[in-house]
Structures are given as structure tokens and as C-alpha cells.
mmCIF file of C-alpha atoms in Angstrom:
data_model
loop_
_atom_site.group_PDB
_atom_site.id
_atom_site.type_symbol
_atom_site.label_atom_id
_atom_site.label_comp_id
_atom_site.label_asym_id
_atom_site.label_seq_id
_atom_site.Cartn_x
_atom_site.Cartn_y
_atom_site.Cartn_z
ATOM 1 C CA GLU R 1 4.934 6.825 12.771
ATOM 2 C CA THR R 2 4.041 3.318 12.409
ATOM 3 C CA GLY R 3 6.895 1.510 13.790
ATOM 4 C CA VAL R 4 7.851 0.103 10.731
ATOM 5 C CA THR R 5 11.219 0.731 10.100
ATOM 6 C CA GLN R 6 13.331 0.186 7.042
ATOM 7 C CA SER R 7 16.839 -0.129 5.429
ATOM 8 C CA PRO R 8 18.236 1.393 3.231
ATOM 9 C CA THR R 9 16.352 5.109 2.511
ATOM 10 C CA HIS R 10 18.084 5.152 -1.092
ATOM 11 C CA LEU R 11 19.830 2.852 -2.539
ATOM 12 C CA ILE R 12 22.051 2.718 -6.510
ATOM 13 C CA LYS R 13 22.631 -0.721 -7.881
ATOM 14 C CA THR R 14 23.848 -1.511 -11.593
ATOM 15 C CA ARG R 15 22.022 -3.593 -13.796
ATOM 16 C CA GLY R 16 22.831 -7.763 -13.327
ATOM 17 C CA GLN R 17 23.539 -6.875 -9.700
ATOM 18 C CA GLN R 18 21.920 -8.233 -6.819
ATOM 19 C CA VAL R 19 20.236 -5.832 -3.911
ATOM 20 C CA THR R 20 19.230 -6.798 0.253
ATOM 21 C CA LEU R 21 16.301 -4.426 2.023
ATOM 22 C CA ARG R 22 15.858 -5.062 4.865
ATOM 23 C CA CYS R 23 12.439 -3.986 7.404
ATOM 24 C CA SER R 24 11.418 -4.470 11.018
ATOM 25 C CA SER R 25 7.947 -4.848 12.397
ATOM 26 C CA GLN R 26 5.940 -3.005 14.002
ATOM 27 C CA SER R 27 5.444 -4.425 17.530
ATOM 28 C CA GLY R 28 3.643 -7.537 18.323
ATOM 29 C CA HIS R 29 3.467 -7.529 14.702
ATOM 30 C CA ASN R 30 4.489 -11.292 12.761
ATOM 31 C CA THR R 31 2.819 -10.951 9.634
ATOM 32 C CA VAL R 32 5.059 -9.032 6.624
ATOM 33 C CA SER R 33 3.998 -7.769 3.572
ATOM 34 C CA TRP R 34 7.122 -6.680 0.805
ATOM 35 C CA TYR R 35 4.993 -4.122 -2.242
ATOM 36 C CA GLN R 36 6.827 -2.367 -4.951
ATOM 37 C CA GLN R 37 5.596 0.986 -6.831
ATOM 38 C CA ALA R 38 6.920 2.597 -9.663
ATOM 39 C CA LEU R 39 6.299 5.428 -10.233
ATOM 40 C CA GLY R 40 3.304 7.163 -10.893
ATOM 41 C CA GLN R 41 1.034 3.541 -9.879
ATOM 42 C CA GLY R 42 -0.025 1.811 -7.133
ATOM 43 C CA PRO R 43 1.697 -0.224 -4.531
ATOM 44 C CA GLN R 44 2.308 -4.298 -6.335
ATOM 45 C CA PHE R 45 2.046 -6.840 -3.834
ATOM 46 C CA ILE R 46 5.260 -8.937 -4.072
ATOM 47 C CA PHE R 47 4.850 -12.023 -1.226
ATOM 48 C CA GLN R 48 3.835 -11.762 2.770
ATOM 49 C CA TYR R 49 5.386 -13.725 5.544
ATOM 50 C CA TYR R 50 4.663 -15.679 8.141
ATOM 51 C CA ARG R 51 5.861 -17.394 10.981
ATOM 52 C CA GLU R 52 8.882 -17.740 8.418
ATOM 53 C CA GLU R 53 7.113 -18.851 5.682
ATOM 54 C CA GLU R 54 6.372 -17.178 2.321
ATOM 55 C CA ASN R 55 2.147 -16.745 2.637
ATOM 56 C CA GLY R 56 1.260 -15.518 -1.045
ATOM 57 C CA ARG R 57 3.035 -14.090 -3.955
ATOM 58 C CA GLY R 58 2.114 -11.358 -6.455
ATOM 59 C CA ASN R 59 3.476 -11.612 -9.628
ATOM 60 C CA PHE R 60 7.078 -11.813 -9.200
ATOM 61 C CA PRO R 61 9.874 -13.548 -10.657
ATOM 62 C CA PRO R 62 11.805 -15.874 -8.907
ATOM 63 C CA ARG R 63 14.501 -13.297 -8.591
ATOM 64 C CA PHE R 64 12.586 -11.832 -6.185
ATOM 65 C CA SER R 65 12.759 -12.813 -3.016
ATOM 66 C CA GLY R 66 12.392 -13.017 1.068
ATOM 67 C CA LEU R 67 13.173 -14.081 4.555
ATOM 68 C CA GLN R 68 11.908 -13.465 7.903
ATOM 69 C CA PHE R 69 12.994 -13.846 11.147
ATOM 70 C CA PRO R 70 12.431 -15.173 14.583
ATOM 71 C CA ASN R 71 11.797 -11.848 15.640
ATOM 72 C CA TYR R 72 10.095 -11.030 12.674
ATOM 73 C CA SER R 73 11.755 -9.047 10.927
ATOM 74 C CA SER R 74 12.180 -9.325 6.971
ATOM 75 C CA GLU R 75 14.427 -8.984 4.358
ATOM 76 C CA LEU R 76 13.654 -8.270 0.576
ATOM 77 C CA ASN R 77 16.428 -9.999 -2.319
ATOM 78 C CA VAL R 78 16.594 -9.037 -5.599
ATOM 79 C CA ASN R 79 18.616 -11.393 -8.254
ATOM 80 C CA ALA R 80 19.925 -10.060 -11.254
ATOM 81 C CA LEU R 81 18.578 -6.340 -11.212
ATOM 82 C CA GLU R 82 16.815 -4.921 -14.205
ATOM 83 C CA LEU R 83 16.081 -1.145 -14.882
ATOM 84 C CA ASP R 84 12.668 -2.191 -14.420
ATOM 85 C CA ASP R 85 12.665 -2.882 -10.472
ATOM 86 C CA SER R 86 14.059 0.698 -10.126
ATOM 87 C CA ALA R 87 11.379 1.871 -7.802
ATOM 88 C CA LEU R 88 9.730 2.228 -3.977
ATOM 89 C CA TYR R 89 9.841 -1.117 -1.559
ATOM 90 C CA LEU R 90 7.333 -0.802 0.609
ATOM 91 C CA CYS R 91 7.381 -3.086 3.579
ATOM 92 C CA ALA R 92 4.321 -3.024 5.745
ATOM 93 C CA SER R 93 3.847 -5.606 8.636
ATOM 94 C CA SER R 94 0.143 -6.677 10.337
ATOM 95 C CA THR R 95 -1.270 -9.140 12.707
ATOM 96 C CA ASN R 96 -2.079 -12.175 11.327
ATOM 97 C CA TRP R 97 -5.455 -11.924 13.201
ATOM 98 C CA GLY R 98 -5.700 -7.997 12.248
ATOM 99 C CA ASN R 99 -5.855 -7.646 7.784
ATOM 100 C CA THR R 100 -5.136 -3.524 8.449
ATOM 101 C CA ILE R 101 -1.261 -3.113 7.394
ATOM 102 C CA TYR R 102 1.530 0.098 8.488
ATOM 103 C CA PHE R 103 3.880 1.068 6.271
ATOM 104 C CA GLY R 104 7.060 1.924 6.650
ATOM 105 C CA GLU R 105 9.490 4.734 5.434
ATOM 106 C CA GLY R 106 10.063 2.527 2.153
ATOM 107 C CA SER R 107 13.588 1.981 0.356
ATOM 108 C CA TRP R 108 13.972 3.451 -3.171
ATOM 109 C CA LEU R 109 16.243 1.321 -5.160
ATOM 110 C CA THR R 110 17.628 3.617 -8.609
ATOM 111 C CA VAL R 111 19.227 0.113 -11.304
ATOM 112 C CA VAL R 112 21.444 2.350 -13.528
ATOM 113 C CA GLN E 1 -6.526 -11.175 -11.812
ATOM 114 C CA LYS E 2 -8.760 -9.289 -8.710
ATOM 115 C CA GLU E 3 -8.595 -5.517 -9.630
ATOM 116 C CA VAL E 4 -9.119 -2.459 -7.750
ATOM 117 C CA GLU E 5 -10.049 0.539 -10.449
ATOM 118 C CA GLN E 6 -9.160 4.161 -10.006
ATOM 119 C CA ASN E 7 -9.442 7.489 -11.519
ATOM 120 C CA SER E 8 -5.693 8.250 -11.481
ATOM 121 C CA GLY E 9 -7.370 12.407 -11.845
ATOM 122 C CA PRO E 10 -5.409 14.673 -11.630
ATOM 123 C CA LEU E 11 -8.634 16.356 -9.221
ATOM 124 C CA SER E 12 -8.530 20.441 -8.831
ATOM 125 C CA VAL E 13 -10.661 21.231 -5.788
ATOM 126 C CA PRO E 14 -11.251 24.546 -4.061
ATOM 127 C CA GLU E 15 -9.798 24.740 -0.694
ATOM 128 C CA GLY E 16 -13.367 25.113 1.273
ATOM 129 C CA ALA E 17 -15.286 22.325 -1.242
ATOM 130 C CA ILE E 18 -15.936 18.488 -0.909
ATOM 131 C CA ALA E 19 -13.434 16.370 -2.327
ATOM 132 C CA SER E 20 -14.876 13.133 -3.267
ATOM 133 C CA LEU E 21 -12.784 10.217 -4.385
ATOM 134 C CA ASN E 22 -13.917 6.756 -5.800
ATOM 135 C CA CYS E 23 -12.799 3.310 -5.901
ATOM 136 C CA THR E 24 -14.635 0.691 -7.762
ATOM 137 C CA TYR E 25 -13.386 -3.517 -7.399
ATOM 138 C CA SER E 26 -14.253 -6.761 -9.374
ATOM 139 C CA ASP E 27 -13.379 -9.602 -6.097
ATOM 140 C CA ARG E 28 -16.639 -9.844 -4.874
ATOM 141 C CA VAL E 29 -15.985 -12.143 -1.678
ATOM 142 C CA SER E 30 -13.426 -8.935 -0.649
ATOM 143 C CA GLN E 31 -14.587 -7.538 3.354
ATOM 144 C CA SER E 32 -12.852 -5.636 4.382
ATOM 145 C CA PHE E 33 -11.387 -2.227 2.584
ATOM 146 C CA PHE E 34 -9.429 0.723 3.124
ATOM 147 C CA TRP E 35 -7.879 4.644 2.157
ATOM 148 C CA TYR E 36 -4.438 5.546 2.362
ATOM 149 C CA ARG E 37 -3.388 9.098 1.774
ATOM 150 C CA GLN E 38 0.920 9.362 -0.177
ATOM 151 C CA TYR E 39 2.485 12.191 -0.344
ATOM 152 C CA SER E 40 5.105 13.344 -3.034
ATOM 153 C CA GLY E 41 7.791 11.111 -1.631
ATOM 154 C CA LYS E 42 6.404 9.877 1.096
ATOM 155 C CA SER E 43 4.616 6.492 2.094
ATOM 156 C CA PRO E 44 1.269 5.583 2.481
ATOM 157 C CA GLU E 45 -0.758 6.345 5.455
ATOM 158 C CA LEU E 46 -3.492 4.746 6.896
ATOM 159 C CA ILE E 47 -6.720 7.493 6.606
ATOM 160 C CA MET E 48 -9.582 5.285 6.820
ATOM 161 C CA SER E 49 -10.992 1.620 7.340
ATOM 162 C CA ILE E 50 -14.413 0.228 6.128
ATOM 163 C CA TYR E 51 -15.947 -3.216 6.863
ATOM 164 C CA SER E 52 -20.158 -2.297 6.539
ATOM 165 C CA ASN E 53 -22.588 -1.328 3.566
ATOM 166 C CA GLY E 54 -22.676 2.388 4.735
ATOM 167 C CA ASP E 55 -20.586 5.273 5.830
ATOM 168 C CA LYS E 56 -18.358 6.185 8.067
ATOM 169 C CA GLU E 57 -17.404 8.645 9.661
ATOM 170 C CA ASP E 58 -13.767 9.991 11.424
ATOM 171 C CA GLY E 59 -13.734 13.771 11.325
ATOM 172 C CA ARG E 60 -13.259 15.484 7.865
ATOM 173 C CA PHE E 61 -13.570 11.894 5.898
ATOM 174 C CA THR E 62 -16.239 9.441 5.194
ATOM 175 C CA ALA E 63 -16.052 6.074 3.826
ATOM 176 C CA GLN E 64 -19.098 4.930 1.838
ATOM 177 C CA LEU E 65 -19.180 1.254 1.099
ATOM 178 C CA ASN E 66 -21.208 -0.732 -1.400
ATOM 179 C CA LYS E 67 -20.976 -3.939 -1.691
ATOM 180 C CA ALA E 68 -23.847 -5.021 -3.963
ATOM 181 C CA SER E 69 -21.894 -2.987 -6.395
ATOM 182 C CA GLN E 70 -18.563 -3.049 -5.889
ATOM 183 C CA TYR E 71 -18.011 0.740 -4.827
ATOM 184 C CA VAL E 72 -15.911 1.950 -2.578
ATOM 185 C CA SER E 73 -15.534 6.183 -1.871
ATOM 186 C CA LEU E 74 -14.368 8.772 0.370
ATOM 187 C CA LEU E 75 -15.502 12.100 0.726
ATOM 188 C CA ILE E 76 -13.279 15.045 1.805
ATOM 189 C CA ARG E 77 -15.247 18.277 3.376
ATOM 190 C CA ASP E 78 -13.981 21.580 3.658
ATOM 191 C CA SER E 79 -10.554 20.165 1.868
ATOM 192 C CA GLN E 80 -7.508 22.142 2.792
ATOM 193 C CA PRO E 81 -4.357 22.481 1.014
ATOM 194 C CA SER E 82 -2.250 20.120 3.256
ATOM 195 C CA ASP E 83 -5.190 17.304 1.666
ATOM 196 C CA SER E 84 -3.437 17.397 -1.437
ATOM 197 C CA ALA E 85 -2.370 14.499 -1.991
ATOM 198 C CA THR E 86 -2.319 10.893 -4.068
ATOM 199 C CA TYR E 87 -4.883 8.567 -2.163
ATOM 200 C CA LEU E 88 -5.037 5.033 -2.155
ATOM 201 C CA CYS E 89 -8.468 2.953 -2.842
ATOM 202 C CA ALA E 90 -7.181 -0.255 -1.173
ATOM 203 C CA VAL E 91 -8.906 -3.623 -0.849
ATOM 204 C CA ASP E 92 -8.440 -6.862 1.223
ATOM 205 C CA CYS E 93 -8.504 -9.885 -1.097
ATOM 206 C CA GLY E 94 -8.038 -12.636 1.141
ATOM 207 C CA ALA E 95 -5.386 -13.139 4.332
ATOM 208 C CA SER E 96 -4.004 -10.057 4.707
ATOM 209 C CA LYS E 97 -3.189 -9.509 1.193
ATOM 210 C CA ILE E 98 -3.947 -5.912 0.306
ATOM 211 C CA ILE E 99 -4.447 -4.711 -3.377
ATOM 212 C CA PHE E 100 -4.003 -1.635 -4.210
ATOM 213 C CA GLY E 101 -5.674 1.017 -7.312
ATOM 214 C CA SER E 102 -3.391 3.158 -8.967
ATOM 215 C CA GLY E 103 -4.223 6.304 -6.925
ATOM 216 C CA THR E 104 -6.051 9.473 -7.113
ATOM 217 C CA ARG E 105 -4.381 12.889 -7.220
ATOM 218 C CA LEU E 106 -6.088 15.298 -5.737
ATOM 219 C CA SER E 107 -4.961 18.653 -5.580
ATOM 220 C CA ILE E 108 -6.819 21.279 -3.801
ATOM 221 C CA ARG E 109 -6.448 24.906 -5.116
ATOM 222 C CA PRO E 110 -6.874 27.844 -2.665
#
């Protein structure tokens, strides 16, 4: 139990649609990172938010966007969904001075 | 492109034996290294972190770090069937941006 909660746990979307995934970080953690994990792969870094600003981005197109709110919770938005976006989306929280990240249970997205 | 490399496995180890998992990384300036365990259908959970060259022990787990060789390993002593999972090596590439390997599948056979 990491104290990081994500919603929804599972969802199915149609190609071309948009999706929003949500994350509440562990108490005291002000930094949120999002990862995409395709089947059989390790988690791939999408981006990180600190103090409501994007603080680093991996190799993902602009249709992947995010927000962080004053309470440090976060959203991941994906527009124009493609079949290859089907994956487990993981939110991880940390403090800005520590580098250990703790994952939530993830959101399973299936695009059909 | 900063990379973390792991053998995908599967690595099959008899119950009670030592399981040895290996990882190499490309970013020489990395200072923090992590091992996560991931059961099928679940999210990764942190097992060990290591920051200094040498060994770090926690129960049945020992992490080993060699920064000169850019090499991290995880040893699991007295392997149990519950240790069967995918083990992810992760490297801090700066400012809490953690980069993961693709993971090694470990199977403990009774």
C-alpha cells in the first residue's frame, strides 16, 4: 500500500476518442510522474509534474498531456487514441528532494 | 538516449537456491538505482534502492552496485515460489526521472 491512488482501474475506449486518467499522490509527495507500460515491457516515462508545471518529458507525442493541481493530484490526458495506446498507465509520486518513486495500482486502458 | 538493459529471461531457479538478476545502464552520471518487483497484472513495488558502490542487504535480498562497470545486480537468497515475478531495474537519470529496464522474468520451481 503506497498511498497513491489511481482511477479508473480499467477502461475501454474506441480509436480516436480521448481519455483522462486520475491520480492522487501519497501524502507529503509533491512530484508526480506518469508511465506507460505495454505488455511485456518496462514502464516508459511519459512526463513528470512538480508544482503544477511539467518538469521533464519522455519520448511521447503532444497528444499526451497532463495537469497537476494545488493538492498535488494529477491527470493524464490522451487525445486521438490509437490502438498502440493500449497499456497499463502508472502514476508514481515522490518528494522533490527524494528520488524514490512509489506507484499506484495503475489504470488499464484498452483501445479498440 | 539513456538506457537500462536487462535480460528478459525467463530465469528459472530451484526453490531454496540463489537467484541472480543483472542490469547495465548507459548514463555514467546516474547516482541512484532501484529494483522493483512486479507480479503479473499488478503495479511495480519497490524492493531495494542502492546509491553507493558495493553491497546492500535487506533480508533475503542483496543489491550490488559497480558504478565503474555501470552494473547493478540483485541476489535473492533462499528463493521461494512467491518470488516468481518480473524484476525491474531502474536508474535515476536526474531530478527524479526514473528510467526502467524491460524487466527479467523470474520463475522459482518447487
